[in-house]
Short mmCIF file of C-alpha atoms in Angstrom, two decimals:
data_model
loop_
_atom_site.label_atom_id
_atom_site.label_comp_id
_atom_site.label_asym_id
_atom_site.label_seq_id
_atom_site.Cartn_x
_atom_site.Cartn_y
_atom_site.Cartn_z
CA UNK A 167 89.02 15.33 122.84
CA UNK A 168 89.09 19.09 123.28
CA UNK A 169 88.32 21.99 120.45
CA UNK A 170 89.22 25.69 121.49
CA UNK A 171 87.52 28.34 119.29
CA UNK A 172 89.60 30.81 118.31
CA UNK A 173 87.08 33.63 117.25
CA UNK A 174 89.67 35.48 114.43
CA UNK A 175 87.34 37.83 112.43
CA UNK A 176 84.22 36.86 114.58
CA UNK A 177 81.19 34.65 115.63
CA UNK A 178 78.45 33.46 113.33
CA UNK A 179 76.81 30.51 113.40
CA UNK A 180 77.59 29.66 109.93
CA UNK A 181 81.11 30.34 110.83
CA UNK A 182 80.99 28.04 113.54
CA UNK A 183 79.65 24.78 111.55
CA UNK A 184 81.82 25.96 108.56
CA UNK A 185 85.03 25.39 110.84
CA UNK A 186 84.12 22.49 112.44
CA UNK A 187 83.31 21.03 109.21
CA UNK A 188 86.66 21.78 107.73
CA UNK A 189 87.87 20.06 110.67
CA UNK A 190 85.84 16.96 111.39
CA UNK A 191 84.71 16.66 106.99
CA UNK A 192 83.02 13.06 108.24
CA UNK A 193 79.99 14.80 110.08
CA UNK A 194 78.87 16.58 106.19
CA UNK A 195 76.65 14.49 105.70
CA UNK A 196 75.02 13.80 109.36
CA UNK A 197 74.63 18.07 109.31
CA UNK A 198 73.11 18.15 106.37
CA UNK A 199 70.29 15.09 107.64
CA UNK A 200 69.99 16.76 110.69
CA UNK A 201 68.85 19.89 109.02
CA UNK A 202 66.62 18.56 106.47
CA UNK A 203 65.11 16.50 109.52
CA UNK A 204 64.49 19.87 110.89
CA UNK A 205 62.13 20.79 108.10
CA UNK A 206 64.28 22.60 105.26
CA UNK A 207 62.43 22.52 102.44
CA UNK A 208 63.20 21.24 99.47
CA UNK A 209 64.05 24.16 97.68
CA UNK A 210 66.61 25.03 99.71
CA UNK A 211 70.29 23.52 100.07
CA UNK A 212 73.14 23.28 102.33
CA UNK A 213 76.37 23.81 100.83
CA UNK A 214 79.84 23.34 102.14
CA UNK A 215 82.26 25.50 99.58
CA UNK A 216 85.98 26.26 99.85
CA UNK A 217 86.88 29.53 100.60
CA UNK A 218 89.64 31.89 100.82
CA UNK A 219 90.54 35.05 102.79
CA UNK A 220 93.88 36.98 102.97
CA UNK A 221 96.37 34.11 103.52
CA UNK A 222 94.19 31.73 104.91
CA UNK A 223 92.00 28.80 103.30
CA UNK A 224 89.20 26.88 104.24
CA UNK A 225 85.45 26.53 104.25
CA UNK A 226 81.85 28.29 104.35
CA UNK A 227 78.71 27.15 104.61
CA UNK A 228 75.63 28.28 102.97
CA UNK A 229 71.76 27.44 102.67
CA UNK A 230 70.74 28.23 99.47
CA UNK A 231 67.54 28.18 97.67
CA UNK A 232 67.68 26.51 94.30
CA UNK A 233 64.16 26.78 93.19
CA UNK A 234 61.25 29.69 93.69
CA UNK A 235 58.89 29.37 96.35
CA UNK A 236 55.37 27.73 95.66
CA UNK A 237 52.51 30.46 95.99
CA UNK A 238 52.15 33.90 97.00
CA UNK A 239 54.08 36.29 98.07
CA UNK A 240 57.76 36.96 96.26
CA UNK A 241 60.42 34.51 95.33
CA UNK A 242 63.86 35.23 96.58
CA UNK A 243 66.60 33.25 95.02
CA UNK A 244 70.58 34.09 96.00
CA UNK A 245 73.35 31.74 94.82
CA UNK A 246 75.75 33.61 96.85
CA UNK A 247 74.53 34.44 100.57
CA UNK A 248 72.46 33.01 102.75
CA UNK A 249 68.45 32.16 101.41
CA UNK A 250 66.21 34.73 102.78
CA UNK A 251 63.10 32.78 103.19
CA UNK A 252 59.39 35.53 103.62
CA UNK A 253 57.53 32.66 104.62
CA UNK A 254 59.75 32.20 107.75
CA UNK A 255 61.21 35.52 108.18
CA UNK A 256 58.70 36.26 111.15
CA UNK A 257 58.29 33.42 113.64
CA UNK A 258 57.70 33.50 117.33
CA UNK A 259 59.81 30.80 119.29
CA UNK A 260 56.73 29.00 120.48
CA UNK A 261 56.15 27.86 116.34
CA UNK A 262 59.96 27.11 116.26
CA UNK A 263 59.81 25.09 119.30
CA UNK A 264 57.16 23.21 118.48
CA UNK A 265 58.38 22.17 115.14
CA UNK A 266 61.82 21.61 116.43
CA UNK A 267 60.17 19.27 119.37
CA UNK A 268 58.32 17.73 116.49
CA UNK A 269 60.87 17.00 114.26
CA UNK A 270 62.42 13.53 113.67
CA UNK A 271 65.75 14.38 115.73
CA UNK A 272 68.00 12.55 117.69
CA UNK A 273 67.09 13.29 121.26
CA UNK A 274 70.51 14.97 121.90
CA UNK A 275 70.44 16.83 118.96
CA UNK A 276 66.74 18.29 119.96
CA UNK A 277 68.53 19.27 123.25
CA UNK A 278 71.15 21.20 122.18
CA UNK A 279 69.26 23.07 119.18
CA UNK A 280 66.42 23.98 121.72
CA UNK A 281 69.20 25.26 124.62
CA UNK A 282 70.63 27.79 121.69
CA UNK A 283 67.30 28.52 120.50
CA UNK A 284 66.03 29.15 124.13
CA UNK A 285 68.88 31.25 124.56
CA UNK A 286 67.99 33.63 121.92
CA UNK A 287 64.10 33.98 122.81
CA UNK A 288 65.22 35.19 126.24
CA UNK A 289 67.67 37.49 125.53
CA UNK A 290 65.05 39.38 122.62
CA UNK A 291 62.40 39.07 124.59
CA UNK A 292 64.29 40.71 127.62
CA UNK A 293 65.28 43.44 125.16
CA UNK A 294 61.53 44.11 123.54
CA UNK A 295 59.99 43.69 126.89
CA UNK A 296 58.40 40.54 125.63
CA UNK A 297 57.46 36.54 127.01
CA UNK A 298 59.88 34.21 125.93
CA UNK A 299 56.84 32.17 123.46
CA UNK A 300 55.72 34.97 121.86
CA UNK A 301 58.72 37.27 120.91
CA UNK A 302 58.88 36.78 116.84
CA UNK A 303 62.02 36.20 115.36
CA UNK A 304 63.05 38.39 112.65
CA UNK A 305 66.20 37.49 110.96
CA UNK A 306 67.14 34.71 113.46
CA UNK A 307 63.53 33.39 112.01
CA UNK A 308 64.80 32.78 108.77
CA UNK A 309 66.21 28.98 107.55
CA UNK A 310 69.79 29.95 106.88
CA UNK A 311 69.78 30.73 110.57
CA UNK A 312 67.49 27.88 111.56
CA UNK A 313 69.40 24.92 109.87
CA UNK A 314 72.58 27.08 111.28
CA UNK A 315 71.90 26.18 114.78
CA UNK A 316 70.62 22.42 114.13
CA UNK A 317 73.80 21.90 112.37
CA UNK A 318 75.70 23.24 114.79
CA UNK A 319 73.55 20.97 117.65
CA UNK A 320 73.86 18.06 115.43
CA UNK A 321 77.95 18.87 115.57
CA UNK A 322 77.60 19.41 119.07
CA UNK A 323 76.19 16.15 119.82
CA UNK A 324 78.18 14.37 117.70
CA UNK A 325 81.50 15.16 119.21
CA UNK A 326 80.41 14.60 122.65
CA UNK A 327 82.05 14.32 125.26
CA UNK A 328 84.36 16.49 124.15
CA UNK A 329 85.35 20.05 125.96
CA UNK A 330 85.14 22.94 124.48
CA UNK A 331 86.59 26.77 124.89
CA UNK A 332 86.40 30.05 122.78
CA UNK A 333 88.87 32.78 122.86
CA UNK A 334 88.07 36.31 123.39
CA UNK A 335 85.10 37.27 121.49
CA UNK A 336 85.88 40.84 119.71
CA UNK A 337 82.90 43.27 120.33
CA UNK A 338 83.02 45.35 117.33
CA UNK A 339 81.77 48.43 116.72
CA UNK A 340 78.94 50.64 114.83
CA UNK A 341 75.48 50.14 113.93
CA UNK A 342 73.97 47.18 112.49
CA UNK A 343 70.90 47.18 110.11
CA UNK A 344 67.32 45.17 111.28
CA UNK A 345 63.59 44.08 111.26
CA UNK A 346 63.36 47.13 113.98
CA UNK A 347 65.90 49.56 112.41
CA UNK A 348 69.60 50.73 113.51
CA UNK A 349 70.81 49.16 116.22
CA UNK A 350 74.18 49.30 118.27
CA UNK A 351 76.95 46.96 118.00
CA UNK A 352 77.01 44.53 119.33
CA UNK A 353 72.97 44.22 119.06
CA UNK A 354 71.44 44.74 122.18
CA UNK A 355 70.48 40.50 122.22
CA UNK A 356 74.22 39.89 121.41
CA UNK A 357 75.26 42.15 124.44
CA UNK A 358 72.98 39.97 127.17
CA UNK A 359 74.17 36.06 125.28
CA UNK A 360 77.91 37.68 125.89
CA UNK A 361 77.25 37.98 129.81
CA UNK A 362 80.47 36.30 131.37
CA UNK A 363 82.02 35.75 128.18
CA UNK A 364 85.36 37.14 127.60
CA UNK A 365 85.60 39.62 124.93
CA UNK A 366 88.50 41.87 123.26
CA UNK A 367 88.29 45.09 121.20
CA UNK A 368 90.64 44.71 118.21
CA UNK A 369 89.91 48.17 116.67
CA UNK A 370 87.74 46.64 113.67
CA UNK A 371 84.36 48.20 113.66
CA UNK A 372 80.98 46.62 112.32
CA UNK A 373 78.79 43.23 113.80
CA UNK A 374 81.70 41.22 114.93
CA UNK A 375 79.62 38.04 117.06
CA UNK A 376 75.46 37.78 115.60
CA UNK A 377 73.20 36.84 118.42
CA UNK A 378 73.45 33.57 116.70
CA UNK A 379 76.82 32.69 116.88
CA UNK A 380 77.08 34.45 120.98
CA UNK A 381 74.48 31.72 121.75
CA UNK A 382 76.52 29.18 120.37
CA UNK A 383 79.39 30.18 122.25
CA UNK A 384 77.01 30.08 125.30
CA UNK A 385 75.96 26.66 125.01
CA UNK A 386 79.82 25.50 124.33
CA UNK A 387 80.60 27.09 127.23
CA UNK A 388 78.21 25.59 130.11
CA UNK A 389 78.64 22.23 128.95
CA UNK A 390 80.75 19.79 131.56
CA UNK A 391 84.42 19.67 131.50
CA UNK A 392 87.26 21.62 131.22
CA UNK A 393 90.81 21.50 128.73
CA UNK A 394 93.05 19.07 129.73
CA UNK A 395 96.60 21.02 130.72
CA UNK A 396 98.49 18.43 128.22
CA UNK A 397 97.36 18.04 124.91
CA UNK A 398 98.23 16.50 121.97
CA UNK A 399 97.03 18.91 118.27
CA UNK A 400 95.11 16.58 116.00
CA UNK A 401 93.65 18.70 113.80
CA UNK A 402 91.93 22.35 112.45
CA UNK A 403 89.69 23.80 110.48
CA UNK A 404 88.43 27.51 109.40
CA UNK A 405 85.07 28.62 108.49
CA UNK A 406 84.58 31.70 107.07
CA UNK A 407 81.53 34.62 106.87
CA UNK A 408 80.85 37.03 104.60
CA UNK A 409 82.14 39.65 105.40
CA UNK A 410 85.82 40.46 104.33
CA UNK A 411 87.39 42.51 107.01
CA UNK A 412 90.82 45.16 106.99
CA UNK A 413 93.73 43.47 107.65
CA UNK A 414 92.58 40.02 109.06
CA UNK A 415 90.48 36.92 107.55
CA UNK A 416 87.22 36.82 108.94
CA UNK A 417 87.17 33.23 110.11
CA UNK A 418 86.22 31.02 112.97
CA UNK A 419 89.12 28.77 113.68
CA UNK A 420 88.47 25.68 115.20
CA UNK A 421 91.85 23.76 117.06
CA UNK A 422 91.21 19.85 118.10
CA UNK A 423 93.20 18.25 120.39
CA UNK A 424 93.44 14.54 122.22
CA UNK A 425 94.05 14.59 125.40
CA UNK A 426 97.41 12.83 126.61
CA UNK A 427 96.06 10.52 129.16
CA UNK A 428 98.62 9.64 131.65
CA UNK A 429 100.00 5.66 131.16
CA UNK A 430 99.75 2.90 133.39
CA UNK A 431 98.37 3.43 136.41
CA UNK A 432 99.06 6.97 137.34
CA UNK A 433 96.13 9.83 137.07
CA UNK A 434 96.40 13.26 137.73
CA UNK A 435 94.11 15.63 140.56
CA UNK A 436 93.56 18.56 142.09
CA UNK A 437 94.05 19.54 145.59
CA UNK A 438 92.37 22.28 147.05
CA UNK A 439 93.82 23.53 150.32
CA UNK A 440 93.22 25.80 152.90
CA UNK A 441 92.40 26.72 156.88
CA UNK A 442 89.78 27.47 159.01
CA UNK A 443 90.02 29.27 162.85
CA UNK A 444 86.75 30.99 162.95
CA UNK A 445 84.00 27.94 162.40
CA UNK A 446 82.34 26.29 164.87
CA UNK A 447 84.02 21.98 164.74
CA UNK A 448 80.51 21.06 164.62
CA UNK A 449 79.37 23.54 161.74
CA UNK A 450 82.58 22.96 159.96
CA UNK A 451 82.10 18.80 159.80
CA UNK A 452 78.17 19.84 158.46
CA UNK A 453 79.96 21.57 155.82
CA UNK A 454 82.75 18.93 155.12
CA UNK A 455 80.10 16.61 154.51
CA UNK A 456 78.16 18.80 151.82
CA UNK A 457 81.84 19.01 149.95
CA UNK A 458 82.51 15.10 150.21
CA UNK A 459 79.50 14.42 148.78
CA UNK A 460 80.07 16.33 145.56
CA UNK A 461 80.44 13.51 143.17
CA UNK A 462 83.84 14.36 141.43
CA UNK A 463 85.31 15.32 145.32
CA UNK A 464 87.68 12.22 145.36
CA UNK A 465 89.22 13.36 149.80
CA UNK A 466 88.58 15.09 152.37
CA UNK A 467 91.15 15.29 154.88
CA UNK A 468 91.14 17.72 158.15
CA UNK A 469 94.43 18.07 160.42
CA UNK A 470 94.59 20.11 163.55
CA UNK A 471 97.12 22.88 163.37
CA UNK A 472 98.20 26.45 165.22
CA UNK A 473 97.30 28.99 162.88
CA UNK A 474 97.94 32.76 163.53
CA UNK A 475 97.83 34.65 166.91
CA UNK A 476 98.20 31.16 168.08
CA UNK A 477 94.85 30.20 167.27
CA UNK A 478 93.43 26.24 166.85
CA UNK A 479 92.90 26.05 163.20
CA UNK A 480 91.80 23.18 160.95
CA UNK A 481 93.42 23.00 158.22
CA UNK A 482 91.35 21.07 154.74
CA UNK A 483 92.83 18.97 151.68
CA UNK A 484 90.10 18.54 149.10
CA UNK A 485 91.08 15.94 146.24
CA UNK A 486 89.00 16.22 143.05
CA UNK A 487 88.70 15.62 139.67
CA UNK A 488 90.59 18.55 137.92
CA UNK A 489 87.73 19.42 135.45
CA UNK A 490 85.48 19.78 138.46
CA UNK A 491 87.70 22.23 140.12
CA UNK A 492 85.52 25.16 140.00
CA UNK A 493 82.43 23.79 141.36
CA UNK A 494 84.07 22.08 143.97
CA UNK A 495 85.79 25.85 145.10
CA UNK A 496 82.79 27.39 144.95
CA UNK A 497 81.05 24.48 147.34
CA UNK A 498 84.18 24.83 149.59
CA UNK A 499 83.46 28.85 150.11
CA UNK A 500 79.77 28.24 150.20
CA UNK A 501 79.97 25.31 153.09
CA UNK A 502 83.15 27.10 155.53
CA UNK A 503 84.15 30.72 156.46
CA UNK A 504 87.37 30.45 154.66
CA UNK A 505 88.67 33.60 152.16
CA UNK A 506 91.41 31.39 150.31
CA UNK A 507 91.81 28.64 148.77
CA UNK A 508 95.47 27.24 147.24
CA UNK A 509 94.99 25.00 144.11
CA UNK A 510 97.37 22.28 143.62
CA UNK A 511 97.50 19.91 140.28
CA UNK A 512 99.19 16.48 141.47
CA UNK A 513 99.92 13.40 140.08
CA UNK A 514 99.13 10.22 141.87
CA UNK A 515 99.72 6.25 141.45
CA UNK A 516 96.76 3.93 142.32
CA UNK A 517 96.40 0.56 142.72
CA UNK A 518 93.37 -1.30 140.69
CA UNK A 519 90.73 -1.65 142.75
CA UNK A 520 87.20 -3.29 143.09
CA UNK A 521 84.39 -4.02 145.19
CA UNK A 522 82.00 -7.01 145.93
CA UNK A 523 79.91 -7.92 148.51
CA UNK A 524 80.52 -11.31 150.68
CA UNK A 525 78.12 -13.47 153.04
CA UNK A 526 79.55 -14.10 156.38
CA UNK A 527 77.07 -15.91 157.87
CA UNK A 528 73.32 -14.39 157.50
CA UNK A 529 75.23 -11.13 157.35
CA UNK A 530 76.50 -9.22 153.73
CA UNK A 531 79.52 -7.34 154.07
CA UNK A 532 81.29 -4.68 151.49
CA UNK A 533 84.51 -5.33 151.09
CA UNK A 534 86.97 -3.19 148.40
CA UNK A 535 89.43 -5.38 146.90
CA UNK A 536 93.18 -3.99 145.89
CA UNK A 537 95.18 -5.37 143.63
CA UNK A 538 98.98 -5.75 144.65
CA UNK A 539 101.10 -7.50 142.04
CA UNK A 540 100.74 -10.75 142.59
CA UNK A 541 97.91 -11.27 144.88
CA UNK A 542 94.91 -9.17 145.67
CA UNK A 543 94.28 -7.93 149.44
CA UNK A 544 90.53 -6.64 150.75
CA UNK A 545 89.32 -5.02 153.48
CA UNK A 546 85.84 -4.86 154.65
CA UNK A 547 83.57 -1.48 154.45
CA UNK A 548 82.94 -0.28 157.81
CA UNK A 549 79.81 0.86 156.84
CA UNK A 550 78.45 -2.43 156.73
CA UNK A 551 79.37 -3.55 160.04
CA UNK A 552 77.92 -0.11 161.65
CA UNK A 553 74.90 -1.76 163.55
CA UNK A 554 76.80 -4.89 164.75
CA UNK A 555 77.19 -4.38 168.20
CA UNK A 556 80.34 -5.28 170.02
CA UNK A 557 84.14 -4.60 168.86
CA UNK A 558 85.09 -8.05 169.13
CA UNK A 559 82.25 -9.23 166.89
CA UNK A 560 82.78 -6.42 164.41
CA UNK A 561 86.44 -7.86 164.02
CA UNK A 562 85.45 -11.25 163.57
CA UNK A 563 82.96 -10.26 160.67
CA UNK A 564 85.76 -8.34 158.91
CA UNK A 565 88.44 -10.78 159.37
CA UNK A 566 85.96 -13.77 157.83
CA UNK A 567 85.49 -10.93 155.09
CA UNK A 568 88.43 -10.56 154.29
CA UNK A 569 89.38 -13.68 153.61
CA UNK A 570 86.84 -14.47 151.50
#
């Protein structure tokens, strides 16, 4: 499965779990577990309410408190936004941490709340020249924004392994209100979670992406695997904020998709392709190595060529996995003195294959076993025959092998 974001109006964290939920309405209930887990008090509520903006439908969601809060200090009580909670309005990450690590989570839940979290105690504390445990959360403190990001871990973590993208994020414009006055939009923390995020100016001024919902996007975004190129739509959802914006709804819209797996036995790879005429045979075999041992690198392959000026090149075929096809670049410029790569998706037929180890004799040998048709045909790992000394006694192992 794959979801793409498609930021409309923005990035909040409420927006996020709002449109997921519209999508994926099963998980309600798990969210709202997950977040009481967490330590919501009773008090407070999470509510999932339809919602509508311009032409287009679907959900919010909302922590509300229901009840006044038990001695001192002033109640706060709002139906309609967000609760606003003094007794957790100012709370340094190592308290939030502590009760998160406390709490009775599921272990991949924890993980994911405590990346985002982590996240946004970095990026304030690089901005108020703080440590990462002691920089105090102001508004991020609060529980609307605390059960925001374990509901959007729990969702996380539920949907896994899916892949995930997000659209342009749009920057916005302005100043923004907080705990430590004006600030610029987008917030100073918001500016260092977007770091190698893509992001758009549509003209609409005001906070566009909270430091909440940019950490979000973060997380989504370093998690393993990439969007299949064919895909079949499944499903949407919106979630809305609160803000109503000029001209366009101010929604998160969440796309799902299942991936159209190829039938039978074919698969589909990537090929990564290029030459090299200024690296040393020996170096260059070190650093073939180092890329053949990535575990999605499915080939290596070197032929030698004439390249230009007449110069002995070597020229590479990588096969991977196509959602590791950035790593495995990078690895392939980090290990040769090549300054191009060409990228190549291919389909491929394979035979079903398996290996088992057979006793010839006091000696085990690997063998990989192919299925063709009718019968099955194996040949022996050469691996396993690498200290047996003599050629004509490393054929006679493999042959008894392979006929096993």
């Amino acid at each position: 499965m794959h979801i793409h974001l498609d930021p409309v109006g923005g990035m909040a964290g409420d927006m996020f779990v709002a449109a997921m939920l519209d999508a994926f309405p099963a998980l309600e209930a798990g969210v709202i577990n997950a977040v009481r887990a967490a330590g919501l008090p009773d008090r407070f509520r999470c509510d999932l309410i339809a919602h509508a903006d311009h032409a287009l439908t679907g959900k919010r969601f909302l922590v509300v408190e229901t009840a006044p809060r038990e001695g001192p200090g002033p109640a706060h009580q709002d139906h309609q936004a967000h609760a606003h909670d003094p007794e957790h309005g100012h709370k340094p990450f190592s308290v939030i941490r502590s009760a998160l690590t406390a709490a009775p989570l599921d272990s991949g839940v924890r993980d994911h709340a405590l990346s985002i979290f982590t996240a946004l105690a970095e990026a304030e504390a690089q901005v108020h020249g703080a440590t990462t445990d002691t920089v105090s959360f102001h508004e991020l403190g609060e529980w609307d924004s605390i059960a925001d990001i374990v509901a959007a871990a729990m969702i996380i973590h539920a949907l896994a392994p899916a892949t995930w993208t997000v659209g342009p994020l749009p920057l916005g414009a302005g100043f923004v209100k907080s705990a430590h006055g004006l600030l610029p939009v987008p917030a100073p923390a918001t500016v260092l979670l977007l770091r190698g995020l893509v992001v758009r100016d549509d003209g609409i001024g005001g906070e566009r992406v909270t430091p909440t919902g940019a950490a979000i996007a973060r997380r989504l975004m370093s998690l393993p695997g990439a969007a299949p190129r064919e895909r079949r739509m499944r499903s949407t959802g919106l979630g809305f904020g609160t803000r109503t914006l000029p001209g366009v709804s101010n929604c998160v819209r969440a796309l799902v998709f299942d991936s159209t797996k190829p039938t039978g036995r074919g698969d589909q790879v990537t090929s990564i392709e290029f030459e090299v005429d200024d690296q040393t045979p020996e170096d260059l075999a070190i650093g073939l190595d180092h890329v053949r041992a990535h575990p999605q690198v499915l080939d290596v392959l070197q032929t030698p060529g004439l390249g230009k000026k007449g110069r002995v090149a070597i020229s590479v075929r990588v096969l991977c996995r196509p959602e590791a096809e950035e790593g495995v670049a990078d690895l392939c410029f980090q290990e040769t003195t090549t300054l191009g790569l060409r990228l190549l998706d291919i389909r491929r037929h394979t035979l079903p294959r398996s290996r088992r180890t057979v006793n010839v004799g006091d000696r085990r040998v690997d063998t990989k076993a192919a299925e063709r048709g009718s019968h099955v045909t194996a040949k022996a790992e050469t691996e396993s025959l690498r200290e047996v000394a003599g050629h004509h006694e490393r054929e006679r192992l493999r042959r008894a092998a392979e006929q096993q």
